């Protein structure tokens, strides 16, 4: 069965283990792969600032399960916290559950209780659970202490931002995947003159790809300078 994505939620493409660059996050990367491959009970909680790869790892895990013929669900709570917690019922029938943006349900007692019961059901059925938030479980403002304690039962990993060298490698690999060449000179210029978070850099790369195709030009430093100058 393919990944179960309620309410039109879609996995971002591409987000896989193959195109995740662990860098200082190797321990979390290895733990999650082992957890979902043993097909047994367990959990992992990822925390860190935006752009450190939390969502990437959760969605990569869903993609991995799908490619293996299993069933999974990715739930960004920042989109679901205004809906009924009943959406969490029955998820123990899947092979993997991923809950992102856990901070969004803090102080929503019905959601906290629903997640607490989901955690217990998944554990009873030996289904892995992956979770992510900006802060540690005890710093999220959750009122249900039994839930907080359970969030600490599995692996707890802080994810760290990528260094510039790794960001350039990611940009160049993505460029290669979509059929364009990104020179070191152009990649360095983007890092120096754009927002340094990876998502924004990827968006600029997509724009460069579109413009280069439309104008039938290679992605050169003058082209990048022109694009950035006209965007201000």
XYZ file of C-alpha atoms in Angstrom:
232
model
C 0.000 0.000 0.000
C 1.300 3.459 -0.803
C 1.718 6.272 1.702
C -1.536 7.426 3.275
C -1.760 11.223 2.983
C -5.039 12.616 4.331
C -6.597 15.922 3.343
C -4.548 16.352 0.206
C -1.221 16.568 2.027
C 1.582 15.663 -0.350
C 5.155 14.620 0.248
C 7.672 17.068 -1.164
C 9.645 15.743 -4.094
C 12.372 14.801 -3.869
C 12.921 14.021 -0.193
C 14.679 10.696 0.158
C 17.466 9.156 2.183
C 19.600 9.196 -0.957
C 19.578 12.982 -1.260
C 19.875 13.739 2.464
C 23.353 14.933 3.444
C 23.791 13.931 7.104
C 26.895 16.009 7.936
C 26.677 16.471 11.745
C 23.297 14.697 11.780
C 24.681 11.260 10.954
C 23.509 9.702 14.230
C 19.861 10.660 13.621
C 20.089 9.552 9.985
C 21.435 6.115 10.934
C 18.997 5.647 13.818
C 15.915 6.366 11.704
C 16.983 4.072 8.884
C 17.629 1.245 11.335
C 14.356 1.891 13.178
C 12.140 1.604 10.110
C 14.085 -1.300 8.610
C 13.765 -3.599 11.629
C 9.954 -3.372 11.315
C 9.495 -3.199 15.050
C 8.291 -0.909 17.794
C 10.271 2.225 18.553
C 10.290 5.987 18.191
C 12.550 8.902 17.365
C 12.150 12.569 18.201
C 14.012 15.153 16.101
C 14.371 18.773 17.161
C 16.261 21.800 15.902
C 15.882 25.120 14.145
C 14.210 25.444 10.749
C 16.166 24.130 7.801
C 18.065 21.395 9.618
C 16.365 18.510 7.796
C 13.670 17.344 10.216
C 10.897 17.289 7.619
C 13.253 15.822 5.035
C 14.033 12.816 7.239
C 10.384 12.197 8.123
C 9.259 12.348 4.504
C 12.257 10.290 3.378
C 11.170 7.590 5.825
C 7.663 7.619 4.318
C 9.104 7.363 0.810
C 11.301 4.462 1.900
C 8.345 2.545 3.350
C 6.277 3.205 0.220
C 9.038 1.991 -2.085
C 9.218 -1.167 0.014
C 5.506 -1.758 -0.526
C 4.409 -0.673 2.941
C 1.978 1.957 4.208
C 2.828 5.180 6.005
C 1.405 8.548 6.956
C 3.031 11.975 7.243
C 1.125 14.406 9.481
C 2.237 18.070 9.677
C 0.409 19.115 12.834
C 0.730 22.777 11.938
C -1.910 22.035 9.270
C -4.034 19.665 11.305
C -4.394 21.262 14.717
C -7.744 22.839 13.817
C -9.223 19.453 12.885
C -10.579 16.674 15.012
C -8.009 14.485 16.816
C -10.032 11.546 15.517
C -7.764 11.678 12.462
C -5.191 9.824 14.592
C -7.468 6.825 15.084
C -6.568 3.595 13.314
C -3.041 4.645 12.334
C -1.646 1.612 14.137
C -2.738 -0.364 11.067
C 0.039 1.269 9.023
C 3.752 0.444 8.886
C 5.026 3.895 9.878
C 3.627 7.086 11.387
C 5.431 10.438 11.112
C 4.258 13.478 13.084
C 5.837 16.828 12.182
C 5.516 20.267 13.849
C 4.491 18.719 17.152
C 4.660 22.135 18.828
C 1.388 23.065 17.100
C -0.708 20.929 19.449
C 0.782 22.279 22.697
C -1.961 23.207 25.184
C -4.658 21.581 23.016
C -5.659 18.987 25.587
C -7.703 16.815 23.213
C -4.826 16.617 20.751
C -2.285 15.882 23.457
C -4.436 13.047 24.785
C -5.066 11.697 21.284
C -1.331 11.634 20.538
C -0.672 9.973 23.891
C -3.100 7.160 23.037
C -1.684 6.883 19.509
C 1.799 6.478 20.963
C 0.567 3.646 23.172
C -1.281 1.895 20.337
C 1.718 2.098 18.026
C 3.927 0.669 20.743
C 1.474 -2.189 21.362
C 1.378 -2.971 17.625
C 5.158 -2.554 17.230
C 4.825 0.266 14.689
C 7.618 2.878 14.532
C 6.788 6.516 15.226
C 8.898 9.465 14.039
C 8.286 12.953 15.427
C 9.786 16.404 14.918
C 9.556 19.871 16.477
C 11.784 22.922 16.937
C 12.420 22.161 20.624
C 12.916 19.204 22.954
C 9.736 17.478 24.220
C 10.000 19.111 27.640
C 10.337 22.583 26.073
C 7.233 22.485 23.863
C 4.738 23.625 26.497
C 2.829 20.327 26.511
C 0.553 19.998 29.538
C 0.166 16.211 29.504
C 3.274 15.037 31.336
C 2.590 11.393 30.526
C 2.916 12.325 26.856
C 6.136 14.254 27.479
C 7.675 11.272 29.252
C 6.781 8.950 26.373
C 8.356 11.275 23.846
C 11.644 10.631 25.641
C 11.332 6.848 25.410
C 12.923 6.596 21.972
C 15.894 8.258 20.339
C 16.177 12.009 20.904
C 18.289 13.898 18.379
C 19.068 17.561 17.926
C 19.638 18.370 14.254
C 22.224 20.965 13.300
C 22.356 23.375 10.350
C 24.430 22.402 7.345
C 27.743 24.098 6.665
C 28.255 26.032 3.433
C 30.306 23.290 1.804
C 27.477 20.797 2.266
C 24.885 23.296 1.022
C 26.862 23.752 -2.194
C 27.057 19.976 -2.654
C 23.286 19.695 -2.210
C 22.603 22.515 -4.678
C 24.932 20.986 -7.248
C 23.424 17.526 -6.858
C 19.898 18.885 -7.208
C 20.964 20.874 -10.264
C 22.407 17.718 -11.788
C 19.175 15.847 -11.032
C 17.125 18.387 -12.995
C 19.611 18.452 -15.859
C 21.536 21.695 -15.331
C 25.111 22.558 -14.417
C 25.761 24.718 -11.355
C 29.358 25.854 -11.179
C 31.184 26.423 -7.909
C 31.371 30.144 -8.731
C 27.603 30.462 -9.155
C 26.837 28.338 -6.081
C 29.159 30.449 -3.931
C 27.529 33.636 -5.226
C 24.069 32.374 -4.290
C 25.268 31.594 -0.780
C 26.779 35.047 -0.406
C 23.857 37.061 -1.771
C 20.698 35.056 -0.918
C 19.102 33.902 2.272
C 21.298 31.041 3.423
C 18.541 28.596 4.324
C 18.455 25.618 1.997
C 14.787 25.948 1.057
C 15.292 29.500 -0.244
C 18.435 28.466 -2.122
C 16.493 25.641 -3.775
C 13.792 28.094 -4.829
C 16.403 30.330 -6.466
C 17.822 27.314 -8.263
C 14.369 26.516 -9.655
C 13.999 30.096 -10.876
C 17.409 29.947 -12.536
C 16.452 26.722 -14.246
C 13.221 28.270 -15.563
C 14.940 31.419 -16.834
C 17.807 29.516 -18.440
C 15.309 27.344 -20.313
C 13.152 30.290 -21.343
C 16.118 32.318 -22.577
C 18.083 29.295 -23.783
C 21.084 30.432 -21.782
C 23.449 28.620 -19.464
C 23.365 29.475 -15.774
C 26.268 31.890 -15.558
C 27.348 34.413 -12.957
C 26.094 37.411 -15.013
C 22.693 35.735 -15.351
C 22.518 35.148 -11.597
C 23.567 38.714 -10.834
C 20.897 40.044 -13.180
C 18.197 37.878 -11.622
C 19.084 38.849 -8.059
C 19.374 42.533 -8.907
C 15.905 42.573 -10.498
C 14.362 40.764 -7.538
C 15.137 43.561 -5.079
